[in-house]
GROMACS .gro file of C-alpha atoms in nm:
model
  232
    1MET     CA    1   0.718  -1.001  -1.330
    2ILE     CA    2   0.741  -0.721  -1.526
    3GLU     CA    3   0.465  -0.682  -1.790
    4THR     CA    4   0.375  -0.320  -2.049
    5PHE     CA    5  -0.005  -0.167  -2.172
    6PRO     CA    6  -0.028   0.053  -2.424
    7MET     CA    7  -0.239   0.379  -2.255
    8LYS     CA    8  -0.368   0.708  -2.361
    9PHE     CA    9  -0.512   1.019  -2.229
   10VAL     CA   10  -0.866   1.041  -2.312
   11ASP     CA   11  -1.068   1.331  -2.215
   12GLY     CA   12  -0.797   1.378  -1.893
   13HIS     CA   13  -0.811   1.096  -1.815
   14ILE     CA   14  -0.600   0.744  -1.808
   15ILE     CA   15  -0.697   0.449  -2.046
   16VAL     CA   16  -0.519   0.160  -2.090
   17SER     CA   17  -0.525  -0.152  -2.331
   18MET     CA   18  -0.579  -0.417  -2.102
   19ARG     CA   19  -0.780  -0.676  -2.414
   20ASN     CA   20  -0.565  -0.539  -2.733
   21LYS     CA   21  -0.854  -0.235  -2.715
   22PHE     CA   22  -0.845   0.032  -2.517
   23ASP     CA   23  -1.116  -0.011  -2.219
   24TYR     CA   24  -1.011   0.022  -1.854
   25LEU     CA   25  -1.019   0.312  -1.625
   26ILE     CA   26  -0.725   0.373  -1.431
   27ASP     CA   27  -0.844   0.530  -1.092
   28THR     CA   28  -0.558   0.563  -0.796
   29GLY     CA   29  -0.872   0.762  -0.608
   30SER     CA   30  -1.129   0.396  -0.644
   31PRO     CA   31  -1.033   0.209  -0.338
   32GLY     CA   32  -1.205  -0.043  -0.500
   33SER     CA   33  -1.242  -0.165  -0.935
   34PHE     CA   34  -1.509  -0.280  -1.114
   35GLY     CA   35  -1.656  -0.289  -1.467
   36ASP     CA   36  -1.771  -0.618  -1.653
   37GLY     CA   37  -1.729  -0.911  -1.420
   38SER     CA   38  -1.443  -1.009  -1.663
   39PRO     CA   39  -1.139  -1.107  -1.449
   40ILE     CA   40  -0.811  -0.855  -1.532
   41MET     CA   41  -0.444  -1.028  -1.607
   42ILE     CA   42  -0.174  -0.837  -1.450
   43ALA     CA   43   0.204  -0.939  -1.483
   44LYS     CA   44   0.032  -1.328  -1.436
   45ARG     CA   45  -0.191  -1.278  -1.206
   46SER     CA   46  -0.567  -1.242  -1.165
   47PHE     CA   47  -0.819  -1.002  -1.058
   48PRO     CA   48  -1.154  -1.051  -1.006
   49ILE     CA   49  -1.403  -0.788  -1.060
   50ASN     CA   50  -1.743  -0.729  -0.988
   51ASP     CA   51  -1.982  -0.521  -1.194
   52ARG     CA   52  -2.016  -0.268  -0.928
   53ASP     CA   53  -1.866  -0.090  -0.636
   54LEU     CA   54  -1.974  -0.082  -0.279
   55THR     CA   55  -2.136   0.174  -0.304
   56GLY     CA   56  -2.328   0.051  -0.677
   57ILE     CA   57  -2.197   0.257  -0.882
   58THR     CA   58  -2.155   0.077  -1.227
   59VAL     CA   59  -1.929   0.086  -1.554
   60ASP     CA   60  -2.258   0.203  -1.763
   61SER     CA   61  -2.281   0.464  -1.469
   62VAL     CA   62  -1.950   0.609  -1.567
   63ASN     CA   63  -1.930   0.536  -1.925
   64GLY     CA   64  -2.273   0.694  -1.925
   65LEU     CA   65  -2.171   1.039  -1.681
   66SER     CA   66  -1.805   1.101  -1.848
   67GLY     CA   67  -1.869   1.009  -2.303
   68LEU     CA   68  -1.611   0.696  -2.240
   69ALA     CA   69  -1.690   0.329  -2.393
   70VAL     CA   70  -1.469   0.125  -2.121
   71HIS     CA   71  -1.492  -0.224  -2.024
   72GLY     CA   72  -1.359  -0.152  -1.659
   73LEU     CA   73  -1.211   0.058  -1.418
   74ILE     CA   74  -0.916  -0.045  -1.251
   75GLY     CA   75  -0.861   0.097  -0.822
   76MET     CA   76  -0.585   0.102  -0.574
   77ASN     CA   77  -0.689  -0.263  -0.426
   78ILE     CA   78  -0.551  -0.420  -0.789
   79LEU     CA   79  -0.282  -0.109  -0.847
   80SER     CA   80  -0.166  -0.167  -0.427
   81HIS     CA   81   0.007  -0.494  -0.589
   82PHE     CA   82   0.265  -0.364  -0.802
   83ASP     CA   83   0.458  -0.039  -0.919
   84ILE     CA   84   0.377   0.105  -1.213
   85LYS     CA   85   0.491   0.346  -1.436
   86PHE     CA   86   0.291   0.571  -1.680
   87THR     CA   87   0.429   0.748  -1.934
   88LYS     CA   88   0.243   0.956  -2.253
   89ASN     CA   89   0.197   0.598  -2.438
   90HIS     CA   90   0.250   0.309  -2.176
   91LEU     CA   91   0.145   0.163  -1.792
   92ILE     CA   92   0.423  -0.024  -1.693
   93PHE     CA   93   0.348  -0.280  -1.402
   94SER     CA   94   0.584  -0.414  -1.184
   95ASP     CA   95   0.548  -0.622  -0.903
   96THR     CA   96   0.885  -0.609  -0.804
   97PRO     CA   97   0.986  -0.192  -0.661
   98MET     CA   98   1.133  -0.025  -1.002
   99MET     CA   99   1.242   0.338  -0.884
  100GLU     CA  100   1.534   0.326  -1.142
  101GLU     CA  101   1.662   0.695  -1.021
  102ASN     CA  102   1.867   0.955  -1.306
  103GLU     CA  103   2.041   1.115  -1.037
  104SER     CA  104   2.065   1.424  -1.189
  105THR     CA  105   1.662   1.429  -1.312
  106SER     CA  106   1.458   1.258  -1.116
  107ILE     CA  107   1.287   1.398  -0.767
  108ILE     CA  108   1.114   1.180  -0.514
  109LEU     CA  109   0.798   1.289  -0.378
  110PRO     CA  110   0.756   0.986  -0.096
  111ILE     CA  111   0.318   0.920   0.019
  112ILE     CA  112   0.360   1.006   0.398
  113GLU     CA  113  -0.052   0.879   0.392
  114VAL     CA  114  -0.290   0.634   0.233
  115MET     CA  115  -0.641   0.620   0.304
  116SER     CA  116  -0.876   0.392   0.198
  117GLY     CA  117  -0.624   0.207  -0.048
  118ILE     CA  118  -0.569   0.648  -0.179
  119PRO     CA  119  -0.252   0.779  -0.159
  120ILE     CA  120  -0.166   1.059  -0.066
  121ILE     CA  121   0.131   1.358  -0.132
  122ASN     CA  122   0.312   1.621  -0.041
  123LEU     CA  123   0.252   1.936  -0.268
  124ASN     CA  124   0.450   2.347  -0.218
  125ILE     CA  125   0.093   2.483  -0.318
  126ASP     CA  126   0.188   2.850  -0.344
  127GLY     CA  127   0.450   2.792  -0.125
  128ASN     CA  128   0.338   2.625   0.089
  129ASP     CA  129   0.275   2.268   0.119
  130GLN     CA  130  -0.003   2.095   0.168
  131LYS     CA  131  -0.148   1.738   0.145
  132ILE     CA  132  -0.314   1.648  -0.132
  133PHE     CA  133  -0.459   1.280  -0.262
  134LEU     CA  134  -0.312   1.153  -0.567
  135ASP     CA  135  -0.606   1.071  -0.785
  136THR     CA  136  -0.533   0.918  -1.169
  137GLY     CA  137  -0.922   0.925  -1.206
  138ALA     CA  138  -0.914   1.308  -1.182
  139LYS     CA  139  -0.896   1.588  -1.527
  140ILE     CA  140  -0.909   1.844  -1.293
  141SER     CA  141  -0.728   1.872  -1.013
  142TYR     CA  142  -0.859   2.046  -0.752
  143LEU     CA  143  -0.784   2.231  -0.350
  144SER     CA  144  -0.968   2.390  -0.080
  145ASP     CA  145  -1.145   2.704  -0.146
  146ASP     CA  146  -0.928   2.947   0.059
  147LEU     CA  147  -0.673   2.784  -0.151
  148LEU     CA  148  -0.839   2.992  -0.435
  149VAL     CA  149  -0.763   3.300  -0.434
  150ASP     CA  150  -0.687   3.470  -0.743
  151PRO     CA  151  -0.952   3.543  -0.974
  152SER     CA  152  -1.185   3.204  -1.169
  153ILE     CA  153  -1.059   3.172  -1.547
  154GLY     CA  154  -1.353   3.025  -1.626
  155GLN     CA  155  -1.536   2.708  -1.562
  156LEU     CA  156  -1.510   2.352  -1.732
  157ASP     CA  157  -1.745   2.099  -1.756
  158ASP     CA  158  -1.685   1.728  -1.524
  159PHE     CA  159  -1.919   1.464  -1.300
  160HIS     CA  160  -1.863   1.190  -0.952
  161PRO     CA  161  -2.071   0.917  -1.046
  162SER     CA  162  -2.185   0.969  -0.681
  163ILE     CA  163  -2.293   1.343  -0.730
  164GLY     CA  164  -2.314   1.256  -1.120
  165LYS     CA  165  -2.203   1.576  -1.393
  166TYR     CA  166  -2.167   1.979  -1.256
  167LYS     CA  167  -1.945   2.288  -1.308
  168THR     CA  168  -1.670   2.430  -1.136
  169ASN     CA  169  -1.537   2.766  -1.090
  170ILE     CA  170  -1.148   2.702  -1.189
  171TYR     CA  171  -0.818   2.877  -1.142
  172HIS     CA  172  -0.460   2.896  -1.176
  173ASN     CA  173  -0.215   2.819  -0.828
  174ASN     CA  174   0.190   2.785  -0.915
  175VAL     CA  175   0.288   2.412  -0.749
  176LYS     CA  176   0.682   2.357  -0.723
  177ILE     CA  177   0.854   2.051  -0.842
  178ASN     CA  178   1.165   2.006  -0.672
  179GLU     CA  179   1.327   2.434  -0.827
  180ARG     CA  180   1.062   2.386  -1.144
  181ILE     CA  181   0.692   2.561  -1.127
  182HIS     CA  182   0.389   2.454  -1.273
  183ARG     CA  183   0.133   2.646  -1.388
  184PHE     CA  184  -0.152   2.469  -1.290
  185THR     CA  185  -0.462   2.415  -1.322
  186PHE     CA  186  -0.801   2.347  -1.008
  187GLY     CA  187  -1.108   2.394  -1.023
  188SER     CA  188  -1.287   2.433  -0.678
  189LEU     CA  189  -1.472   2.076  -0.522
  190PRO     CA  190  -1.923   2.109  -0.526
  191SER     CA  191  -2.033   2.160  -0.233
  192PRO     CA  192  -2.122   1.758  -0.137
  193LEU     CA  193  -1.677   1.637  -0.240
  194LYS     CA  194  -1.640   1.917   0.035
  195SER     CA  195  -1.671   1.776   0.333
  196LEU     CA  196  -1.466   1.478   0.204
  197LEU     CA  197  -1.086   1.681   0.231
  198VAL     CA  198  -1.198   1.799   0.628
  199LEU     CA  199  -1.252   1.468   0.683
  200SER     CA  200  -0.940   1.332   0.537
  201ARG     CA  201  -0.762   1.650   0.687
  202THR     CA  202  -0.625   1.745   0.311
  203LYS     CA  203  -0.624   2.047   0.077
  204GLY     CA  204  -0.705   1.901  -0.213
  205VAL     CA  205  -0.681   1.636  -0.512
  206ILE     CA  206  -0.367   1.693  -0.850
  207GLY     CA  207  -0.497   1.450  -1.112
  208THR     CA  208  -0.333   1.379  -1.478
  209GLU     CA  209  -0.194   1.722  -1.545
  210LEU     CA  210   0.078   1.543  -1.350
  211PHE     CA  211   0.092   1.309  -1.575
  212GLN     CA  212   0.062   1.450  -1.869
  213THR     CA  213   0.414   1.769  -1.727
  214TYR     CA  214   0.588   1.420  -1.592
  215SER     CA  215   0.665   1.022  -1.596
  216VAL     CA  216   0.583   0.923  -1.262
  217THR     CA  217   0.581   0.523  -1.092
  218LEU     CA  218   0.391   0.496  -0.843
  219SER     CA  219   0.569   0.318  -0.613
  220THR     CA  220   0.309   0.082  -0.313
  221LEU     CA  221   0.589  -0.138  -0.263
  222THR     CA  222   0.806   0.126  -0.142
  223LYS     CA  223   0.598   0.446  -0.015
  224ALA     CA  224   0.689   0.731  -0.319
  225LEU     CA  225   0.634   0.818  -0.596
  226LEU     CA  226   0.950   0.902  -0.892
  227LEU     CA  227   0.938   1.174  -1.172
  228GLU     CA  228   1.086   1.218  -1.475
  229PRO     CA  229   1.028   1.506  -1.627
  230TYR     CA  230   0.947   1.563  -2.043
  231GLU     CA  231   1.133   1.681  -2.198
  232GLU     CA  232   0.985   2.003  -2.274
   0.00000   0.00000   0.00000
Protein backbone atom coordinates (compact mmCIF):
# COMPACT_ATOMS: atom_id res chain seq x y z
CA MET A 1 0.00 0.00 0.00
CA ILE A 2 1.32 3.42 -1.01
CA GLU A 3 -0.06 6.79 0.07
CA THR A 4 1.16 10.25 -0.92
CA PHE A 5 0.74 13.42 1.10
CA PRO A 6 1.53 17.04 0.17
CA MET A 7 4.62 18.37 1.95
CA LYS A 8 6.46 21.67 2.25
CA PHE A 9 9.45 23.17 4.00
CA VAL A 10 8.59 25.83 6.59
CA ASP A 11 11.61 27.61 8.09
CA GLY A 12 13.64 24.47 7.43
CA HIS A 13 11.06 22.10 8.96
CA ILE A 14 9.29 19.35 7.00
CA ILE A 15 5.53 19.82 7.36
CA VAL A 16 3.05 17.35 5.83
CA SER A 17 -0.63 17.78 5.11
CA MET A 18 -2.70 14.88 6.44
CA ARG A 19 -6.08 16.54 6.98
CA ASN A 20 -6.23 18.89 4.01
CA LYS A 21 -3.88 21.36 5.67
CA PHE A 22 -0.19 21.35 6.53
CA ASP A 23 -0.48 20.13 10.06
CA TYR A 24 2.18 17.55 11.06
CA LEU A 25 5.90 17.96 11.65
CA ILE A 26 7.94 14.98 10.39
CA ASP A 27 10.77 14.24 12.81
CA THR A 28 13.10 11.27 12.34
CA GLY A 29 15.04 12.61 15.33
CA SER A 30 12.15 11.91 17.71
CA PRO A 31 11.59 8.38 19.04
CA GLY A 32 7.90 9.09 19.64
CA SER A 33 4.91 10.97 18.27
CA PHE A 34 2.46 13.32 19.93
CA GLY A 35 -0.25 15.79 19.03
CA ASP A 36 -3.88 16.65 19.60
CA GLY A 37 -4.78 13.08 20.56
CA SER A 38 -6.47 12.19 17.25
CA PRO A 39 -5.25 8.99 15.54
CA ILE A 40 -3.22 9.32 12.33
CA MET A 41 -4.13 7.30 9.23
CA ILE A 42 -1.32 6.31 6.87
CA ALA A 43 -1.72 3.72 4.11
CA LYS A 44 -4.96 2.50 5.73
CA ARG A 45 -3.23 1.96 9.08
CA SER A 46 -4.33 3.84 12.17
CA PHE A 47 -1.77 5.03 14.70
CA PRO A 48 -2.82 6.41 18.11
CA ILE A 49 -1.24 9.71 19.16
CA ASN A 50 -0.74 10.81 22.76
CA ASP A 51 -1.10 14.46 23.72
CA ARG A 52 2.53 14.65 24.93
CA ASP A 53 5.77 12.72 24.68
CA LEU A 54 7.38 10.72 27.49
CA THR A 55 9.11 13.83 28.85
CA GLY A 56 5.91 15.89 28.92
CA ILE A 57 6.55 17.92 25.76
CA THR A 58 3.32 18.94 23.99
CA VAL A 59 2.55 20.26 20.53
CA ASP A 60 1.72 23.63 22.10
CA SER A 61 5.25 23.90 23.46
CA VAL A 62 6.73 22.99 20.06
CA ASN A 63 4.53 25.58 18.32
CA GLY A 64 5.43 28.21 20.89
CA LEU A 65 9.16 27.65 20.42
CA SER A 66 9.17 27.20 16.64
CA GLY A 67 6.51 29.64 15.50
CA LEU A 68 4.80 26.77 13.66
CA ALA A 69 1.09 25.96 13.91
CA VAL A 70 1.02 22.17 13.63
CA HIS A 71 -1.38 19.69 15.19
CA GLY A 72 1.27 17.13 15.96
CA LEU A 73 4.72 15.64 15.50
CA ILE A 74 5.25 12.26 13.83
CA GLY A 75 8.33 10.43 15.07
CA MET A 76 10.03 7.12 14.46
CA ASN A 77 7.52 4.96 16.37
CA ILE A 78 5.24 5.58 13.36
CA LEU A 79 7.70 6.39 10.57
CA SER A 80 9.63 3.13 11.06
CA HIS A 81 6.66 1.12 9.77
CA PHE A 82 7.20 2.47 6.26
CA ASP A 83 9.61 3.27 3.51
CA ILE A 84 9.26 7.02 2.98
CA LYS A 85 10.28 9.06 -0.05
CA PHE A 86 10.86 12.77 0.59
CA THR A 87 10.59 15.06 -2.45
CA LYS A 88 10.34 18.84 -2.60
CA ASN A 89 6.55 18.75 -2.52
CA HIS A 90 5.40 15.29 -1.46
CA LEU A 91 5.91 12.59 1.13
CA ILE A 92 5.28 9.06 -0.14
CA PHE A 93 4.67 6.24 2.35
CA SER A 94 4.93 2.57 1.39
CA ASP A 95 4.50 -0.50 3.57
CA THR A 96 6.76 -2.47 1.19
CA PRO A 97 10.37 -1.65 0.19
CA MET A 98 10.60 1.33 -2.18
CA MET A 99 14.27 1.41 -3.18
CA GLU A 100 14.00 2.13 -6.91
CA GLU A 101 17.58 2.68 -8.00
CA ASN A 102 18.71 4.63 -11.03
CA GLU A 103 22.12 3.19 -11.82
CA SER A 104 23.48 6.48 -13.13
CA THR A 105 22.31 8.83 -10.35
CA SER A 106 21.26 6.87 -7.25
CA ILE A 107 23.38 6.95 -4.11
CA ILE A 108 22.82 4.46 -1.31
CA LEU A 109 23.88 5.19 2.27
CA PRO A 110 23.41 2.28 4.68
CA ILE A 111 21.73 2.87 8.02
CA ILE A 112 24.54 1.51 10.17
CA GLU A 113 22.79 1.73 13.52
CA VAL A 114 19.51 2.74 15.15
CA MET A 115 19.40 4.37 18.58
CA SER A 116 16.04 4.86 20.31
CA GLY A 117 14.55 4.36 16.85
CA ILE A 118 16.62 7.18 15.30
CA PRO A 119 18.67 6.25 12.19
CA ILE A 120 22.45 6.72 12.18
CA ILE A 121 24.44 6.90 8.94
CA ASN A 122 28.07 7.41 7.95
CA LEU A 123 28.78 10.73 6.26
CA ASN A 124 32.12 11.82 4.86
CA ILE A 125 32.80 15.18 6.48
CA ASP A 126 35.98 17.03 5.58
CA GLY A 127 37.49 13.81 4.27
CA ASN A 128 36.62 11.46 7.14
CA ASP A 129 33.63 9.18 7.73
CA GLN A 130 31.60 10.20 10.78
CA LYS A 131 28.62 8.60 12.51
CA ILE A 132 25.74 11.05 12.17
CA PHE A 133 22.09 11.02 13.29
CA LEU A 134 19.49 11.56 10.55
CA ASP A 135 17.10 14.15 11.95
CA THR A 136 14.36 15.69 9.81
CA GLY A 137 13.29 17.70 12.85
CA ALA A 138 16.55 19.68 12.70
CA LYS A 139 16.43 22.80 10.56
CA ILE A 140 20.14 23.24 11.36
CA SER A 141 22.63 20.39 11.19
CA TYR A 142 25.13 20.02 14.04
CA LEU A 143 28.63 18.66 14.52
CA SER A 144 30.83 17.91 17.48
CA ASP A 145 32.95 20.95 18.31
CA ASP A 146 36.19 19.17 17.37
CA LEU A 147 34.99 19.10 13.74
CA LEU A 148 34.12 22.80 13.64
CA VAL A 149 37.63 24.05 12.93
CA ASP A 150 37.03 26.91 10.49
CA PRO A 151 36.00 30.37 11.71
CA SER A 152 32.30 30.82 12.43
CA ILE A 153 30.33 32.50 9.63
CA GLY A 154 27.64 33.90 11.94
CA GLN A 155 24.82 32.86 14.23
CA LEU A 156 21.35 31.37 13.78
CA ASP A 157 18.36 31.00 16.09
CA ASP A 158 17.17 27.49 16.90
CA PHE A 159 15.33 25.65 19.65
CA HIS A 160 15.10 22.30 21.36
CA PRO A 161 11.91 21.38 23.24
CA SER A 162 13.87 20.31 26.31
CA ILE A 163 15.86 23.55 26.72
CA GLY A 164 13.96 26.20 24.76
CA LYS A 165 15.31 28.76 22.30
CA TYR A 166 18.99 29.48 21.80
CA LYS A 167 21.52 30.96 19.36
CA THR A 168 24.23 28.83 17.79
CA ASN A 169 27.42 29.75 15.99
CA ILE A 170 27.37 28.29 12.47
CA TYR A 171 30.15 26.96 10.25
CA HIS A 172 30.66 25.53 6.78
CA ASN A 173 32.01 21.99 6.39
CA ASN A 174 32.53 19.88 3.29
CA VAL A 175 30.22 16.87 3.00
CA LYS A 176 31.18 14.35 0.31
CA ILE A 177 28.32 12.23 -1.02
CA ASN A 178 29.46 9.84 -3.71
CA GLU A 179 31.76 12.15 -5.72
CA ARG A 180 29.89 15.37 -4.99
CA ILE A 181 31.23 17.88 -2.48
CA HIS A 182 28.59 19.96 -0.69
CA ARG A 183 29.31 22.94 1.52
CA PHE A 184 26.74 22.33 4.26
CA THR A 185 26.01 24.56 7.24
CA PHE A 186 26.52 23.16 10.74
CA GLY A 187 25.95 24.55 14.21
CA SER A 188 27.51 23.90 17.60
CA LEU A 189 25.14 22.20 20.03
CA PRO A 190 24.39 24.07 23.26
CA SER A 191 26.09 22.65 26.35
CA PRO A 192 23.07 20.70 27.69
CA LEU A 193 22.86 18.74 24.41
CA LYS A 194 26.57 18.08 23.75
CA SER A 195 26.52 15.02 26.02
CA LEU A 196 24.02 13.33 23.67
CA LEU A 197 26.74 12.97 21.04
CA VAL A 198 29.24 11.64 23.58
CA LEU A 199 26.80 9.09 24.99
CA SER A 200 25.77 7.90 21.52
CA ARG A 201 29.35 7.87 20.19
CA THR A 202 28.25 9.95 17.23
CA LYS A 203 29.71 13.12 15.76
CA GLY A 204 26.64 15.08 14.79
CA VAL A 205 23.19 15.48 13.31
CA ILE A 206 22.28 15.98 9.65
CA GLY A 207 19.05 17.89 9.25
CA THR A 208 16.80 19.06 6.45
CA GLU A 209 19.54 20.67 4.32
CA LEU A 210 20.19 17.15 3.00
CA PHE A 211 16.50 16.81 2.08
CA GLN A 212 16.54 20.12 0.23
CA THR A 213 19.57 18.97 -1.80
CA TYR A 214 18.41 15.42 -2.60
CA SER A 215 15.22 13.47 -2.96
CA VAL A 216 15.65 11.02 -0.08
CA THR A 217 14.05 7.63 0.40
CA LEU A 218 14.32 6.51 4.02
CA SER A 219 14.01 2.75 3.94
CA THR A 220 13.75 1.38 7.45
CA LEU A 221 12.60 -1.87 5.82
CA THR A 222 15.96 -2.37 4.07
CA LYS A 223 18.01 -0.19 6.45
CA ALA A 224 19.32 2.30 3.91
CA LEU A 225 18.89 5.77 2.43
CA LEU A 226 18.48 6.23 -1.31
CA LEU A 227 19.53 9.68 -2.51
CA GLU A 228 18.64 11.18 -5.89
CA PRO A 229 20.19 14.61 -6.60
CA TYR A 230 17.88 17.38 -7.70
CA GLU A 231 18.72 18.97 -11.03
CA GLU A 232 20.74 22.14 -10.56
